[in-house]
PDB file of C-alpha atoms in Angstrom:
ATOM      1  CA  UNK I   1     -61.158 -41.526  -3.100  1.00 60.00           C
ATOM      2  CA  UNK I   2     -62.565 -44.738  -1.678  1.00 69.00           C
ATOM      3  CA  UNK I   3     -62.433 -45.213   2.082  1.00 75.00           C
ATOM      4  CA  UNK I   4     -60.189 -48.252   1.651  1.00 75.00           C
ATOM      5  CA  UNK I   5     -57.591 -46.134  -0.175  1.00 71.00           C
ATOM      6  CA  UNK I   6     -57.703 -43.520   2.556  1.00 75.00           C
ATOM      7  CA  UNK I   7     -57.202 -46.196   5.207  1.00 85.00           C
ATOM      8  CA  UNK I   8     -54.228 -47.612   3.264  1.00 79.00           C
ATOM      9  CA  UNK I   9     -52.524 -44.221   2.923  1.00 78.00           C
ATOM     10  CA  UNK I  10     -53.119 -43.360   6.574  1.00 84.00           C
ATOM     11  CA  UNK I  11     -51.677 -46.721   7.638  1.00 87.00           C
ATOM     12  CA  UNK I  12     -48.638 -46.340   5.376  1.00 82.00           C
ATOM     13  CA  UNK I  13     -48.008 -42.744   6.461  1.00 84.00           C
ATOM     14  CA  UNK I  14     -48.374 -43.782  10.105  1.00 88.00           C
ATOM     15  CA  UNK I  15     -45.946 -46.642   9.568  1.00 86.00           C
ATOM     16  CA  UNK I  16     -43.453 -44.339   7.851  1.00 85.00           C
ATOM     17  CA  UNK I  17     -43.605 -41.828  10.711  1.00 87.00           C
ATOM     18  CA  UNK I  18     -43.141 -44.638  13.231  1.00 89.00           C
ATOM     19  CA  UNK I  19     -40.135 -46.045  11.317  1.00 86.00           C
ATOM     20  CA  UNK I  20     -38.537 -42.610  11.087  1.00 87.00           C
ATOM     21  CA  UNK I  21     -38.826 -42.073  14.801  1.00 90.00           C
ATOM     22  CA  UNK I  22     -37.056 -45.360  15.582  1.00 93.00           C
ATOM     23  CA  UNK I  23     -33.306 -45.900  15.647  1.00 95.00           C
ATOM     24  CA  UNK I  24     -32.241 -48.396  12.992  1.00 94.00           C
ATOM     25  CA  UNK I  25     -28.972 -49.724  11.684  1.00 95.00           C
ATOM     26  CA  UNK I  26     -27.921 -48.441   8.274  1.00 95.00           C
ATOM     27  CA  UNK I  27     -27.192 -51.446   6.039  1.00 95.00           C
ATOM     28  CA  UNK I  28     -26.368 -50.754   2.409  1.00 94.00           C
ATOM     29  CA  UNK I  29     -27.968 -53.779   0.787  1.00 94.00           C
ATOM     30  CA  UNK I  30     -31.379 -53.126   2.350  1.00 93.00           C
ATOM     31  CA  UNK I  31     -31.483 -49.341   2.012  1.00 94.00           C
ATOM     32  CA  UNK I  32     -34.176 -49.357  -0.693  1.00 95.00           C
ATOM     33  CA  UNK I  33     -36.453 -51.922   0.967  1.00 94.00           C
ATOM     34  CA  UNK I  34     -39.002 -49.398   2.271  1.00 91.00           C
ATOM     35  CA  UNK I  35     -39.041 -47.480  -1.034  1.00 94.00           C
ATOM     36  CA  UNK I  36     -39.706 -50.727  -2.905  1.00 95.00           C
ATOM     37  CA  UNK I  37     -42.547 -51.611  -0.532  1.00 91.00           C
ATOM     38  CA  UNK I  38     -44.199 -48.210  -1.066  1.00 88.00           C
ATOM     39  CA  UNK I  39     -43.738 -48.505  -4.829  1.00 91.00           C
ATOM     40  CA  UNK I  40     -45.260 -51.985  -4.977  1.00 91.00           C
ATOM     41  CA  UNK I  41     -48.227 -50.988  -2.819  1.00 86.00           C
ATOM     42  CA  UNK I  42     -48.698 -47.843  -4.931  1.00 85.00           C
ATOM     43  CA  UNK I  43     -48.783 -49.876  -8.127  1.00 86.00           C
ATOM     44  CA  UNK I  44     -50.946 -52.611  -6.591  1.00 85.00           C
ATOM     45  CA  UNK I  45     -53.696 -50.307  -5.370  1.00 81.00           C
ATOM     46  CA  UNK I  46     -53.610 -48.287  -8.561  1.00 74.00           C
ATOM     47  CA  UNK I  47     -54.696 -44.744  -9.022  1.00 61.00           C
ATOM     48  CA  UNK I  48     -51.845 -43.797 -11.328  1.00 65.00           C
ATOM     49  CA  UNK I  49     -52.469 -42.927 -14.956  1.00 70.00           C
ATOM     50  CA  UNK I  50     -50.201 -41.480 -17.621  1.00 75.00           C
ATOM     51  CA  UNK I  51     -50.759 -37.706 -17.880  1.00 76.00           C
ATOM     52  CA  UNK I  52     -53.011 -36.721 -20.775  1.00 78.00           C
ATOM     53  CA  UNK I  53     -51.853 -33.153 -21.443  1.00 81.00           C
ATOM     54  CA  UNK I  54     -48.974 -30.742 -20.963  1.00 84.00           C
ATOM     55  CA  UNK I  55     -50.224 -29.317 -17.675  1.00 86.00           C
ATOM     56  CA  UNK I  56     -50.711 -32.809 -16.259  1.00 82.00           C
ATOM     57  CA  UNK I  57     -47.104 -33.629 -17.230  1.00 86.00           C
ATOM     58  CA  UNK I  58     -46.008 -30.385 -15.538  1.00 87.00           C
ATOM     59  CA  UNK I  59     -47.810 -31.391 -12.326  1.00 84.00           C
ATOM     60  CA  UNK I  60     -46.198 -34.831 -12.480  1.00 84.00           C
ATOM     61  CA  UNK I  61     -42.784 -33.210 -12.969  1.00 89.00           C
ATOM     62  CA  UNK I  62     -43.379 -30.895  -9.998  1.00 89.00           C
ATOM     63  CA  UNK I  63     -44.420 -33.909  -7.908  1.00 88.00           C
ATOM     64  CA  UNK I  64     -41.299 -35.871  -8.822  1.00 92.00           C
ATOM     65  CA  UNK I  65     -39.049 -32.843  -8.231  1.00 95.00           C
ATOM     66  CA  UNK I  66     -40.695 -32.273  -4.847  1.00 94.00           C
ATOM     67  CA  UNK I  67     -40.087 -35.917  -3.915  1.00 95.00           C
ATOM     68  CA  UNK I  68     -36.425 -35.699  -4.909  1.00 97.00           C
ATOM     69  CA  UNK I  69     -35.813 -32.404  -3.075  1.00 97.00           C
ATOM     70  CA  UNK I  70     -37.591 -33.541   0.090  1.00 97.00           C
ATOM     71  CA  UNK I  71     -35.822 -36.911  -0.040  1.00 96.00           C
ATOM     72  CA  UNK I  72     -32.429 -35.216  -0.308  1.00 98.00           C
ATOM     73  CA  UNK I  73     -33.269 -32.794   2.521  1.00 97.00           C
ATOM     74  CA  UNK I  74     -34.437 -35.646   4.715  1.00 96.00           C
ATOM     75  CA  UNK I  75     -31.296 -37.623   3.891  1.00 97.00           C
ATOM     76  CA  UNK I  76     -29.165 -34.643   4.840  1.00 97.00           C
ATOM     77  CA  UNK I  77     -30.926 -34.011   8.157  1.00 97.00           C
ATOM     78  CA  UNK I  78     -31.413 -37.607   9.298  1.00 97.00           C
ATOM     79  CA  UNK I  79     -29.333 -38.168  12.417  1.00 97.00           C
ATOM     80  CA  UNK I  80     -26.491 -40.676  11.822  1.00 97.00           C
ATOM     81  CA  UNK I  81     -23.937 -42.019  14.311  1.00 97.00           C
ATOM     82  CA  UNK I  82     -21.557 -44.924  14.959  1.00 96.00           C
ATOM     83  CA  UNK I  83     -22.157 -46.931  18.110  1.00 95.00           C
ATOM     84  CA  UNK I  84     -20.338 -50.133  18.967  1.00 91.00           C
ATOM     85  CA  UNK I  85     -19.073 -50.612  15.420  1.00 91.00           C
ATOM     86  CA  UNK I  86     -22.531 -50.247  13.869  1.00 94.00           C
ATOM     87  CA  UNK I  87     -23.913 -47.168  12.170  1.00 97.00           C
ATOM     88  CA  UNK I  88     -27.395 -46.058  13.150  1.00 97.00           C
ATOM     89  CA  UNK I  89     -29.835 -43.513  11.768  1.00 97.00           C
ATOM     90  CA  UNK I  90     -32.933 -41.906  13.171  1.00 96.00           C
ATOM     91  CA  UNK I  91     -35.310 -39.302  11.831  1.00 95.00           C
ATOM     92  CA  UNK I  92     -35.745 -35.978  13.559  1.00 95.00           C
ATOM     93  CA  UNK I  93     -38.736 -33.723  14.057  1.00 95.00           C
ATOM     94  CA  UNK I  94     -37.585 -31.864  10.929  1.00 96.00           C
ATOM     95  CA  UNK I  95     -37.380 -34.986   8.737  1.00 95.00           C
ATOM     96  CA  UNK I  96     -40.769 -36.200   9.942  1.00 94.00           C
ATOM     97  CA  UNK I  97     -42.235 -32.744   9.321  1.00 95.00           C
ATOM     98  CA  UNK I  98     -40.775 -32.673   5.806  1.00 95.00           C
ATOM     99  CA  UNK I  99     -42.330 -36.070   5.107  1.00 92.00           C
ATOM    100  CA  UNK I 100     -45.775 -35.038   6.354  1.00 91.00           C
ATOM    101  CA  UNK I 101     -45.505 -31.710   4.542  1.00 93.00           C
ATOM    102  CA  UNK I 102     -44.712 -33.456   1.275  1.00 90.00           C
ATOM    103  CA  UNK I 103     -47.747 -35.714   1.637  1.00 86.00           C
ATOM    104  CA  UNK I 104     -49.980 -32.681   2.296  1.00 88.00           C
ATOM    105  CA  UNK I 105     -48.510 -30.769  -0.662  1.00 89.00           C
ATOM    106  CA  UNK I 106     -48.944 -33.821  -2.927  1.00 85.00           C
ATOM    107  CA  UNK I 107     -52.609 -34.098  -1.953  1.00 81.00           C
ATOM    108  CA  UNK I 108     -52.926 -30.341  -2.520  1.00 85.00           C
ATOM    109  CA  UNK I 109     -51.406 -30.608  -5.998  1.00 83.00           C
ATOM    110  CA  UNK I 110     -53.789 -33.452  -6.820  1.00 79.00           C
ATOM    111  CA  UNK I 111     -56.763 -31.431  -5.579  1.00 82.00           C
ATOM    112  CA  UNK I 112     -55.723 -28.381  -7.624  1.00 85.00           C
ATOM    113  CA  UNK I 113     -55.221 -30.548 -10.715  1.00 80.00           C
ATOM    114  CA  UNK I 114     -58.647 -32.129 -10.223  1.00 79.00           C
ATOM    115  CA  UNK I 115     -60.610 -28.897  -9.710  1.00 84.00           C
ATOM    116  CA  UNK I 116     -58.715 -27.047 -12.449  1.00 81.00           C
ATOM    117  CA  UNK I 117     -59.565 -29.847 -14.891  1.00 79.00           C
ATOM    118  CA  UNK I 118     -55.877 -30.543 -15.502  1.00 77.00           C
ATOM    119  CA  UNK I 119     -55.994 -34.161 -14.411  1.00 69.00           C
ATOM    120  CA  UNK I 120     -58.867 -36.045 -12.813  1.00 60.00           C
ATOM    121  CA  UNK I 121     -57.252 -39.472 -12.722  1.00 62.00           C
ATOM    122  CA  UNK I 122     -54.634 -39.134  -9.965  1.00 63.00           C
ATOM    123  CA  UNK I 123     -55.031 -41.262  -6.904  1.00 71.00           C
ATOM    124  CA  UNK I 124     -53.552 -42.858  -3.875  1.00 77.00           C
ATOM    125  CA  UNK I 125     -51.202 -45.022  -5.922  1.00 80.00           C
ATOM    126  CA  UNK I 126     -49.568 -41.916  -7.340  1.00 81.00           C
ATOM    127  CA  UNK I 127     -49.052 -40.481  -3.839  1.00 82.00           C
ATOM    128  CA  UNK I 128     -47.433 -43.731  -2.686  1.00 85.00           C
ATOM    129  CA  UNK I 129     -45.164 -43.772  -5.747  1.00 89.00           C
ATOM    130  CA  UNK I 130     -44.044 -40.212  -4.971  1.00 89.00           C
ATOM    131  CA  UNK I 131     -43.334 -41.266  -1.374  1.00 90.00           C
ATOM    132  CA  UNK I 132     -41.291 -44.188  -2.751  1.00 93.00           C
ATOM    133  CA  UNK I 133     -39.198 -41.777  -4.841  1.00 95.00           C
ATOM    134  CA  UNK I 134     -38.626 -39.563  -1.797  1.00 95.00           C
ATOM    135  CA  UNK I 135     -37.634 -42.508   0.410  1.00 94.00           C
ATOM    136  CA  UNK I 136     -35.249 -43.850  -2.255  1.00 97.00           C
ATOM    137  CA  UNK I 137     -33.370 -40.543  -2.517  1.00 97.00           C
ATOM    138  CA  UNK I 138     -33.265 -40.221   1.263  1.00 96.00           C
ATOM    139  CA  UNK I 139     -32.001 -43.794   1.660  1.00 96.00           C
ATOM    140  CA  UNK I 140     -29.204 -43.284  -0.853  1.00 97.00           C
ATOM    141  CA  UNK I 141     -28.023 -40.060   0.797  1.00 97.00           C
ATOM    142  CA  UNK I 142     -28.175 -41.607   4.276  1.00 97.00           C
ATOM    143  CA  UNK I 143     -26.129 -44.542   2.969  1.00 97.00           C
ATOM    144  CA  UNK I 144     -23.528 -42.220   1.435  1.00 97.00           C
ATOM    145  CA  UNK I 145     -23.229 -40.357   4.736  1.00 97.00           C
ATOM    146  CA  UNK I 146     -23.116 -43.597   6.785  1.00 97.00           C
ATOM    147  CA  UNK I 147     -20.618 -45.515   4.671  1.00 96.00           C
ATOM    148  CA  UNK I 148     -17.553 -43.497   5.770  1.00 96.00           C
ATOM    149  CA  UNK I 149     -18.624 -44.083   9.399  1.00 96.00           C
ATOM    150  CA  UNK I 150     -18.314 -47.839   8.868  1.00 93.00           C
ATOM    151  CA  UNK I 151     -21.847 -48.858   7.868  1.00 94.00           C
ATOM    152  CA  UNK I 152     -22.112 -52.465   6.758  1.00 94.00           C
ATOM    153  CA  UNK I 153     -22.933 -53.260   3.132  1.00 94.00           C
ATOM    154  CA  UNK I 154     -24.803 -56.399   4.162  1.00 90.00           C
ATOM    155  CA  UNK I 155     -26.371 -57.618   7.384  1.00 82.00           C
ATOM    156  CA  UNK I 156     -24.085 -60.664   7.115  1.00 82.00           C
ATOM    157  CA  UNK I 157     -20.910 -58.522   7.176  1.00 77.00           C
ATOM    158  CA  UNK I 158     -18.963 -58.666  10.402  1.00 71.00           C
ATOM    159  CA  UNK I 159     -19.345 -55.655  12.666  1.00 66.00           C
ATOM    160  CA  UNK I 160     -16.299 -53.413  12.486  1.00 56.00           C
ATOM    161  CA  UNK I 161     -14.782 -55.337   9.563  1.00 54.00           C
ATOM    162  CA  UNK I 162     -12.084 -53.487   7.631  1.00 43.00           C
ATOM    163  CA  UNK I 163     -12.926 -52.408   4.110  1.00 46.00           C
TER     164      UNK I 163
END
């Protein structure tokens, strides 16, 4: 992995941890923004190739399943509350740990696939795409939990407006 790719992933992981530790308003229309950013960066820097054999497809399936499960767990355990007519969310030590654990496991799966000769073409782009999947599932679950508390669909909606 080139040093530039390592710097990009470290910066993006650091940014994600920072964002999770900060309180932010839950707004429906922008819930996928971070997932889209990770997906675009993952595609832009490359490193993703279509699996070439059955075991490589299995590893990809495990990666996607891991992203979905961790995203749902993080969505379930993200702290959500209503304050002053706005709904806020904030990650916890558990959700941050799940995120970091998933990144470590994803790198581990890629390393195993490489040394076992299953797939030698994975890269940083693939890791970022898996993070995007995780963030998308988390964002949707957080939104579904926040909506009954009065979360706004759009940042232009009035605070406390009746539905």
